Short mmCIF file of C-alpha atoms in Angstrom, two decimals:
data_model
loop_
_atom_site.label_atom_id
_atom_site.label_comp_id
_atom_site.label_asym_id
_atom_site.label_seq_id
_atom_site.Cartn_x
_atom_site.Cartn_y
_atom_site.Cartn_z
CA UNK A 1 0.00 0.00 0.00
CA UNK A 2 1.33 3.46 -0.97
CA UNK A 3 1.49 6.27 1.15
CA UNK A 4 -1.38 8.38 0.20
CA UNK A 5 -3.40 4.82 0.14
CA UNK A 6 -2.46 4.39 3.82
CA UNK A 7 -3.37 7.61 4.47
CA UNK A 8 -6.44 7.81 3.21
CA UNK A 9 -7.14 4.86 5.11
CA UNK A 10 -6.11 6.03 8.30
CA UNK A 11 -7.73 9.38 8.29
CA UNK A 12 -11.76 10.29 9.11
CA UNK A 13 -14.02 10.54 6.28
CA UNK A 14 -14.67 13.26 4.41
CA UNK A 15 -18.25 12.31 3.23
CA UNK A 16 -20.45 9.46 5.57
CA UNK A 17 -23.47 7.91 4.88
CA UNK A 18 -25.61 6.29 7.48
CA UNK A 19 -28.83 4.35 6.83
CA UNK A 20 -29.20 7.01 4.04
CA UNK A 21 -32.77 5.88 2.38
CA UNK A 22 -34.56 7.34 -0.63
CA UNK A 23 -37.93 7.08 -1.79
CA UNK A 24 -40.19 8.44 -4.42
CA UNK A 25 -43.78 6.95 -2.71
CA UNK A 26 -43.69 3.72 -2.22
CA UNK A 27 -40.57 3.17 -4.42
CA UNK A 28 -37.12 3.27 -2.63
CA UNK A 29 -34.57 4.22 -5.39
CA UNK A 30 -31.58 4.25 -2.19
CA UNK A 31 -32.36 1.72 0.63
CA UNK A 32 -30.47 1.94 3.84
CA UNK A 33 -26.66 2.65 2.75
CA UNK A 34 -23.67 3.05 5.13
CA UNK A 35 -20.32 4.44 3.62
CA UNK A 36 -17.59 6.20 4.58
CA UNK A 37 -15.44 8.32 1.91
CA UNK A 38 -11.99 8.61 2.03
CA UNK A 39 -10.82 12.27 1.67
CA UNK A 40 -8.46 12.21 -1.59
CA UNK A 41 -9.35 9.11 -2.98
CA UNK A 42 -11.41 8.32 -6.45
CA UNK A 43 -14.67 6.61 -5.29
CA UNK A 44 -16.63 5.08 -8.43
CA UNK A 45 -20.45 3.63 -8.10
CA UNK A 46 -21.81 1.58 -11.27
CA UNK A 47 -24.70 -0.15 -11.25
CA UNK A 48 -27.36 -1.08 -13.83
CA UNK A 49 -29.81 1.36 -15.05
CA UNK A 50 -32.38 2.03 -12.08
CA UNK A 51 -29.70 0.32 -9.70
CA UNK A 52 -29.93 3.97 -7.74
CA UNK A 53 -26.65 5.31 -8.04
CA UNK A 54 -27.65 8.93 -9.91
CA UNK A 55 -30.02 9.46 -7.19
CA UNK A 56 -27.19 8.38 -4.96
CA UNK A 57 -25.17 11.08 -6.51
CA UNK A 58 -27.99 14.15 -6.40
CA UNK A 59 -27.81 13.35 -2.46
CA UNK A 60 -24.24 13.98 -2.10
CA UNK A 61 -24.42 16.85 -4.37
CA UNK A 62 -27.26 18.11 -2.23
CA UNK A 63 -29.64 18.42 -5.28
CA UNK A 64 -32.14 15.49 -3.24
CA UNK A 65 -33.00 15.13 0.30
CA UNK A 66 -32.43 11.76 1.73
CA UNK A 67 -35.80 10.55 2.92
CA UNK A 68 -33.91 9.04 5.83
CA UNK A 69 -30.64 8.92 7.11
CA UNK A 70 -27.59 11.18 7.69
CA UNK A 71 -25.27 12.94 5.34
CA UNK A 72 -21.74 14.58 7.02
CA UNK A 73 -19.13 16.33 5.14
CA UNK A 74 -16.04 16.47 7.66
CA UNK A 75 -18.50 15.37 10.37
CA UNK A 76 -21.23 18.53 10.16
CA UNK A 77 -24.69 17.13 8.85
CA UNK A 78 -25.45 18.52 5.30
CA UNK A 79 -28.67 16.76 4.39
CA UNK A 80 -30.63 19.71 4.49
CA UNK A 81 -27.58 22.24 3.01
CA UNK A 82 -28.53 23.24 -0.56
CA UNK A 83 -26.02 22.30 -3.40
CA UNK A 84 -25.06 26.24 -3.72
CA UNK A 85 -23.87 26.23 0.10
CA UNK A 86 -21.67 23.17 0.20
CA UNK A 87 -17.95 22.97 -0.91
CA UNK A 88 -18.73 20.58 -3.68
CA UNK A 89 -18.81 20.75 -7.57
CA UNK A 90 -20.99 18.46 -10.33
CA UNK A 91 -19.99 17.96 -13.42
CA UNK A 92 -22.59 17.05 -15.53
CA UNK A 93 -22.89 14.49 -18.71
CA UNK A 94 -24.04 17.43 -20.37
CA UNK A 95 -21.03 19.66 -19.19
CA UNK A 96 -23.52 22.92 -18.80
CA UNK A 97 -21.11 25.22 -20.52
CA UNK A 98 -22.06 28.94 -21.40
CA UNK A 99 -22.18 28.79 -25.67
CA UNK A 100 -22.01 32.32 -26.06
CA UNK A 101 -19.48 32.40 -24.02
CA UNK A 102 -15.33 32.26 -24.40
CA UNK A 103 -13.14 29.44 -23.05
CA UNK A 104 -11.89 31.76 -19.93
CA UNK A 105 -14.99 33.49 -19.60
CA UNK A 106 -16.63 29.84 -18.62
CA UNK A 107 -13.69 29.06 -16.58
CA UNK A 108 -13.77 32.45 -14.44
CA UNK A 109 -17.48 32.29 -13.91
CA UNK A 110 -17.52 30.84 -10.49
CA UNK A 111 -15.12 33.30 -9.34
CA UNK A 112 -16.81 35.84 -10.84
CA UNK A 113 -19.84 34.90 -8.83
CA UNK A 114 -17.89 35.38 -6.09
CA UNK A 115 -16.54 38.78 -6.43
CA UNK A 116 -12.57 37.63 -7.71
CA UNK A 117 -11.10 40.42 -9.20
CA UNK A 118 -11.01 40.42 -12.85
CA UNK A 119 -7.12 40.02 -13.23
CA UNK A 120 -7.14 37.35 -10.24
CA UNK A 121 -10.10 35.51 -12.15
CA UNK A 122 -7.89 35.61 -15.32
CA UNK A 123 -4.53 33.96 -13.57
CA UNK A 124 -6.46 31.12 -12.12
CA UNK A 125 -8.05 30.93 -15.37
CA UNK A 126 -4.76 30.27 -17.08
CA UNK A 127 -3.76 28.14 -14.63
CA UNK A 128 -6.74 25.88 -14.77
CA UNK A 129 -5.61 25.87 -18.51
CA UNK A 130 -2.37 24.56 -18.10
CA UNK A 131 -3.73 22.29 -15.54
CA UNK A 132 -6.18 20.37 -17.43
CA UNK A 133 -3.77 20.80 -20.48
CA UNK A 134 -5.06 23.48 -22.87
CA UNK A 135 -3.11 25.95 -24.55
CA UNK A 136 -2.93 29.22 -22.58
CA UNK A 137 -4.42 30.93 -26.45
CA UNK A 138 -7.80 29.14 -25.95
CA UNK A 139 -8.52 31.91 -22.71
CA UNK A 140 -10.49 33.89 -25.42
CA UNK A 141 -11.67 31.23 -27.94
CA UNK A 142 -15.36 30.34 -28.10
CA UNK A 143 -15.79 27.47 -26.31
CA UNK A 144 -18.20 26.10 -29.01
CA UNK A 145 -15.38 26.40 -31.47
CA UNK A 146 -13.82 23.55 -29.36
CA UNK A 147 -14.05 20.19 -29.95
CA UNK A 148 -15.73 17.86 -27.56
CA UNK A 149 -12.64 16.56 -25.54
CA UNK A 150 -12.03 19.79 -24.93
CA UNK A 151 -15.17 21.28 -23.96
CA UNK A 152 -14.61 18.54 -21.19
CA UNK A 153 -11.82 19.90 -20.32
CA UNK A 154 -13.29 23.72 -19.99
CA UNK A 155 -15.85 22.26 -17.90
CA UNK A 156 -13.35 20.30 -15.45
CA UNK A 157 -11.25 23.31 -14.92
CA UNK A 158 -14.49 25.38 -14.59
CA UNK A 159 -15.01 22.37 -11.72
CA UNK A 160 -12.26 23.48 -9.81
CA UNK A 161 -11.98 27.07 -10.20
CA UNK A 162 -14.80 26.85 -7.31
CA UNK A 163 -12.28 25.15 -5.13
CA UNK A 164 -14.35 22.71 -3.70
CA UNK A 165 -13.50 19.94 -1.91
CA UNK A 166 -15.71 17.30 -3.36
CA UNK A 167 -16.25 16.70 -7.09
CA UNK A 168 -18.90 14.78 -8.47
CA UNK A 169 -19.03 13.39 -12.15
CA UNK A 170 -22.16 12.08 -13.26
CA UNK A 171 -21.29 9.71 -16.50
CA UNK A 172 -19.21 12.87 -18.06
CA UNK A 173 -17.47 10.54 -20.70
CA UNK A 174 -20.42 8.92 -22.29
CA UNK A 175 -20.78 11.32 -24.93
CA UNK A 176 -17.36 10.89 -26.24
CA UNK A 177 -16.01 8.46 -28.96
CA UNK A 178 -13.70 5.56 -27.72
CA UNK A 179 -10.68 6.60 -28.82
CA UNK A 180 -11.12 10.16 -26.30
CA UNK A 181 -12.68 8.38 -24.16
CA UNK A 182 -9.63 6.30 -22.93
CA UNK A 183 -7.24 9.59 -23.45
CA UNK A 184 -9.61 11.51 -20.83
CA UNK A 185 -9.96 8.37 -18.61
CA UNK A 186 -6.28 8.73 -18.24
CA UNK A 187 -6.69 12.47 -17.88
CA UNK A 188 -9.34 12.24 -15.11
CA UNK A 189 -6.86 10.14 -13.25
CA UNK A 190 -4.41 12.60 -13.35
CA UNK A 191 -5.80 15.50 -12.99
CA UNK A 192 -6.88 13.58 -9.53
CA UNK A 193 -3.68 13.03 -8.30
CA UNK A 194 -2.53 16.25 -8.97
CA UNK A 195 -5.53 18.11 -7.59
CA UNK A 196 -5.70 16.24 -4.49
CA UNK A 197 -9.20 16.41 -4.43
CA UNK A 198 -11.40 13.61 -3.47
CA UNK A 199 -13.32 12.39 -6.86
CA UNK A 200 -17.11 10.45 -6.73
CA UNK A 201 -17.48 9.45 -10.06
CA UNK A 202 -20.99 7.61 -11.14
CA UNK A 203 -20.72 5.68 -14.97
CA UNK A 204 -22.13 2.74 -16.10
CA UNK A 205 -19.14 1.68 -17.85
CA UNK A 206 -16.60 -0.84 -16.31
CA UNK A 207 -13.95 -0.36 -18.00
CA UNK A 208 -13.48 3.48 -17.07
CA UNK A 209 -14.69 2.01 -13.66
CA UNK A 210 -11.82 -0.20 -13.55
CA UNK A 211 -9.10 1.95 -15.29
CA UNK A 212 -9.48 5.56 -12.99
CA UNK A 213 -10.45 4.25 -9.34
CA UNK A 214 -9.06 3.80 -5.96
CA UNK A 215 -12.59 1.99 -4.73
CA UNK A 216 -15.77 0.98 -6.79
CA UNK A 217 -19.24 0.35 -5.10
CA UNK A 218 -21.51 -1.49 -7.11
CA UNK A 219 -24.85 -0.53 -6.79
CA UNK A 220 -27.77 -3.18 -6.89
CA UNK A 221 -31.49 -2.45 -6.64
CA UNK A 222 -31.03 0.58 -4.42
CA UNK A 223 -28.48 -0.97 -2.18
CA UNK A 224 -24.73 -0.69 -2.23
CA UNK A 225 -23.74 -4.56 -2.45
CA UNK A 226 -20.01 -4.64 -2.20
CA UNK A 227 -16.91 -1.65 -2.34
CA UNK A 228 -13.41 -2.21 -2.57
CA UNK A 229 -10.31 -1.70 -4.54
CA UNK A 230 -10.79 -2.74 -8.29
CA UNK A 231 -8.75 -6.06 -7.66
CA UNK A 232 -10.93 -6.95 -5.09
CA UNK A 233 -14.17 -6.16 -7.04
CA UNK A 234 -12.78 -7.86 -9.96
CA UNK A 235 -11.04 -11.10 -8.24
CA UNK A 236 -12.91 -11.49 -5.30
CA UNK A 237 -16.82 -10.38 -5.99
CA UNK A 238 -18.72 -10.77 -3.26
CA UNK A 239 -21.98 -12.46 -4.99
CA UNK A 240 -23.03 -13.79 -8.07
CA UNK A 241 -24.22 -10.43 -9.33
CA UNK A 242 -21.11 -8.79 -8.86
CA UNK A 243 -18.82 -11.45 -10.82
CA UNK A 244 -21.49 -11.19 -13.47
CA UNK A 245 -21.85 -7.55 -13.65
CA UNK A 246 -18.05 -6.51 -13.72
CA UNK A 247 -17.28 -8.47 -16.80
CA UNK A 248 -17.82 -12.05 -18.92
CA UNK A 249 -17.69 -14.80 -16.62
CA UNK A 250 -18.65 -18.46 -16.89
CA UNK A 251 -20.99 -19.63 -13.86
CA UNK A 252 -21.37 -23.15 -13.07
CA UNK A 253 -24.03 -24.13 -10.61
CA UNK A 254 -23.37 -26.78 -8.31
CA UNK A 255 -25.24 -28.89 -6.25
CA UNK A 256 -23.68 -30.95 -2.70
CA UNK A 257 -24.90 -34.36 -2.94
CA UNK A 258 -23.42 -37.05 -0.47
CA UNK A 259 -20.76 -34.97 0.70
CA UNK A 260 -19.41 -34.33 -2.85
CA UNK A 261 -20.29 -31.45 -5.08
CA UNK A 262 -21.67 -31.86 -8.95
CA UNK A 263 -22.28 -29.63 -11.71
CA UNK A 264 -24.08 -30.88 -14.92
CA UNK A 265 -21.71 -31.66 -17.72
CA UNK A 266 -18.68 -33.25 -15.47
CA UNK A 267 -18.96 -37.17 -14.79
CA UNK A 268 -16.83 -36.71 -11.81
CA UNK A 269 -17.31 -34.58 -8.74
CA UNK A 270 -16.71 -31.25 -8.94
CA UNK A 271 -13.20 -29.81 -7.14
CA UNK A 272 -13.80 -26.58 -5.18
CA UNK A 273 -12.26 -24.78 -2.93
CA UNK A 274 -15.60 -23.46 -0.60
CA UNK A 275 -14.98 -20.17 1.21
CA UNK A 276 -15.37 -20.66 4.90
CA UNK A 277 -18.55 -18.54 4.88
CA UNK A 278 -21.03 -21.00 3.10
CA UNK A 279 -19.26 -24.59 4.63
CA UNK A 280 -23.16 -25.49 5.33
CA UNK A 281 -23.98 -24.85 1.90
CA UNK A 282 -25.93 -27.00 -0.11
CA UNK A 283 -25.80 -25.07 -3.52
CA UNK A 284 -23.08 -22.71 -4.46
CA UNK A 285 -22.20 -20.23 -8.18
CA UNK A 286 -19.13 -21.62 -9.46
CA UNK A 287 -18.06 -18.26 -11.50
CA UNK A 288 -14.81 -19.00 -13.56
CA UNK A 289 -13.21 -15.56 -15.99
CA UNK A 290 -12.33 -16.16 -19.55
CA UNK A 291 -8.74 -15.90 -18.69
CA UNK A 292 -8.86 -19.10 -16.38
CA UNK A 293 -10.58 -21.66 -18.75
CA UNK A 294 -8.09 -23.24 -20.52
CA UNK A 295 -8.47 -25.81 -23.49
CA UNK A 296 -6.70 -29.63 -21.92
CA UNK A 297 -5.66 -32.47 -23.71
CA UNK A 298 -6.50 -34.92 -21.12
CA UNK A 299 -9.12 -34.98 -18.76
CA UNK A 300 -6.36 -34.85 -15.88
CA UNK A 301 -4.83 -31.76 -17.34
CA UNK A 302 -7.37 -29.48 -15.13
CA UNK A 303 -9.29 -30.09 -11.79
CA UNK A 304 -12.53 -29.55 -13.66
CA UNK A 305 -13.27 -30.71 -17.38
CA UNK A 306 -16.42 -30.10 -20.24
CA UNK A 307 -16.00 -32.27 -23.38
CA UNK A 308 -17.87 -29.65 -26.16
CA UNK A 309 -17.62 -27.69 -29.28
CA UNK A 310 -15.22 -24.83 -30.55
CA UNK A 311 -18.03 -22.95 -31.73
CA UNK A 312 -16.54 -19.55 -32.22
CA UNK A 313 -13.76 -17.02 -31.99
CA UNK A 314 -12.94 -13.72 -31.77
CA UNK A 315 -9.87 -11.64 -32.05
CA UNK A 316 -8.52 -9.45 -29.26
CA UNK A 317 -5.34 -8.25 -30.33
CA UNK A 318 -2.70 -9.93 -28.15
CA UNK A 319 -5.53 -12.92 -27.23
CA UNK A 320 -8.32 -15.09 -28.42
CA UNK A 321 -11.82 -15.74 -26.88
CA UNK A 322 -13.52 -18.91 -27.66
CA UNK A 323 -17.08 -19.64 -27.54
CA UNK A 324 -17.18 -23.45 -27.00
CA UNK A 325 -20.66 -25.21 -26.91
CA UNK A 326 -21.60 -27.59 -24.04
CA UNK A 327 -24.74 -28.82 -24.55
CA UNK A 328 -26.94 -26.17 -24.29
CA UNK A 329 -24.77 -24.04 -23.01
CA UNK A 330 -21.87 -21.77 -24.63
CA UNK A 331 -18.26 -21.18 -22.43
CA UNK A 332 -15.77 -18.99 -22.84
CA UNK A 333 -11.86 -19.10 -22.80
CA UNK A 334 -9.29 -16.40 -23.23
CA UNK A 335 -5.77 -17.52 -24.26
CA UNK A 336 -3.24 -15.39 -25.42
CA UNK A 337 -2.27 -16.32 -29.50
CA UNK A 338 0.60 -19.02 -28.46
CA UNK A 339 -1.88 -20.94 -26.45
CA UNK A 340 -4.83 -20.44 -29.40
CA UNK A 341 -4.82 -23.86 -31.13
CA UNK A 342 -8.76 -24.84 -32.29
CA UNK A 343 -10.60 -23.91 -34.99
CA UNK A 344 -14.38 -23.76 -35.41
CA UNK A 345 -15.97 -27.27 -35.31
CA UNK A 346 -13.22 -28.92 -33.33
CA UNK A 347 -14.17 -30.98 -30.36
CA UNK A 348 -12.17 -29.98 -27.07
CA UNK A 349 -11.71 -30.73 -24.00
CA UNK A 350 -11.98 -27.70 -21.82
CA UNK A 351 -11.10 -26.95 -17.71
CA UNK A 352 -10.43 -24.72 -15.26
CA UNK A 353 -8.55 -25.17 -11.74
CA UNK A 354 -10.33 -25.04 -8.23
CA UNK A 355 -8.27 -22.43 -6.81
CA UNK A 356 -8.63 -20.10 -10.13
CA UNK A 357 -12.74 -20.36 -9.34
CA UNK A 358 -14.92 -17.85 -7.46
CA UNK A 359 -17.62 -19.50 -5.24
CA UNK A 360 -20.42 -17.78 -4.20
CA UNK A 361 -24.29 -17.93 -3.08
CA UNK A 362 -26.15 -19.09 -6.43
#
């Protein structure tokens, strides 16, 4: 653990949430979460559309009421403080930018509102410029004149010419084309560690999810199911909907039957390693990644095997997913181009080892 990550762990929270609730009648978009938010770090909350994290976000920005609850910021209670009157800033998918307005003129607005004197406004300005990495000439361009990537960067450096000590992003990349996309993911992260500010970032994309943040919650039906570091999220997913949601996964359900687990397909008991938590268990997920199946010659070449059907591939650069037909059901494997020997219609062997498997609840 780096420095700032031990620090960040060992000092209070800047934002809490207890038993924070939200409902719209008899509909409870938010239901009952606790979290504590590290000052400085990048805190990311996906989720499925209507999984409650946007209305999660409009509470911390102040722009909803929690229906129950408590909000802090630095320990004071805020749930009643307006947006306008707390030290935070949201940056919107839509960015909100002035059109009529110039580059610096959209930048300096905030201090403007705040009575900055003109030739104050325009140093920060320029600053803010070279901070989020725009020529100092584009002070007086029209910031329609700009192109989208950096319009997004206008409106980030507009973000923290308030100063505020909390920034929210609400899906700000969606608009943007891949290719940007990934150079502003990389931005975003940057611009975080040089800010110091503490980032809560809402997106329903993994990948930028994965790529920018010190913690992800993943957000399920209202509730906040599991948070951690990315590895943890990605490696060690606390339920079945988690492994599913943060990427492709193949899920085996299996079944205890006279002291020995079984899972449809494999004529021998199934070899898992159960977490200590569900020893009692009578049914558990088997959840393998794409990366972990591997193609065997012999059906002691892996602690689990499926005889089946190269079905399809696909071409990932460096690697090669598989879809391979069991039955029914379709599998996939991951190999890197050495490893990538079968061709469509070629009947294979494939397996996956106990300890490289994720059990959870089914």
């Amino acid at each position: 653990m780096t420095a700032t990550a031990l620090a960040q762990t060992n000092s209070p929270p800047i934002l809490q949430l207890v038993g924070v609730r939200k409902t719209f009648g008899d509909f409870a978009a938010v239901e009952r979460i606790d979290l504590d938010i590290r000052e400085g770090e990048f805190l990311t909350v996906v989720g499925p559309s209507g999984s409650g994290k946007t209305t999660l976000l409009r509470m911390l920005a102040g722009m909803e009421q929690p229906s129950q609850g408590e909000i802090t910021l630095r320990g004071r209670r805020i749930n009643d403080v307006p947006s306008n009157r707390r030290p935070t800033c949201l940056v919107f998918q839509s960015l909100a930018l002035f059109p009529h307005k110039t580059v610096g003129e959209n930048i300096e607005f905030p201090l403007k509102v705040r009575k900055v004197a003109p030739a104050d406004r325009k140093a920060r300005a320029i600053e803010l410029l070279r901070m989020v990495r725009l020529p100092e000439s584009y002070y007086g361009k029209n910031v329609m004149k700009c192109s989208g990537g950096e319009r997004q960067r206008v409106a980030l450096a507009r973000a923290l010419a308030y100063d505020p000590e909390v920034l929210f992003f609400d899906e700000p990349l969606s608009a943007l084309d891949y290719k940007l996309r990934k150079a502003m993911e990389k931005e975003l992260k940057d611009l975080h560690r040089e800010s110091g500010k503490t980032f809560i970032y809402i997106t329903h994309s993994l990948e930028e999810a994965m790529v920018m943040s010190d913690r992800i919650g993943v957000m399920q039906a209202g509730r906040l199911v599991q948070v951690g570091t990315p590895e943890e999220i990605y490696t060690r997913p606390s339920t079945k909907f988690v492994s599913e949601f943060m990427g492709e996964v193949n899920v085996f359900e299996a079944a205890r039957a006279g002291g020995l687990w079984r899972i449809d397909g494999l004529a021998a008991p199934a070899k898992i390693t159960l977490p200590p938590s569900m020893s009692g268990a009578a049914k558990a997920a088997i959840v393998v990644r794409p990366e972990f199946m591997r193609f065997v010659d012999t059906p002691d070449g892996a602690d689990n095997c499926l005889s089946g059907v190269v079905f399809n591939e696909y071409s990932l650069g460096s690697r090669i997913q598989y879809q391979v037909r069991v039955g029914a059901r379709t599998f996939l494997l991951e190999l890197s181009r050495a490893n990538a020997r079968r061709t469509q219609g070629d009947t294979a062997l494939i397996g996956w080892n106990a300890a490289d498997a994720i059990v959870v609840e089914p």
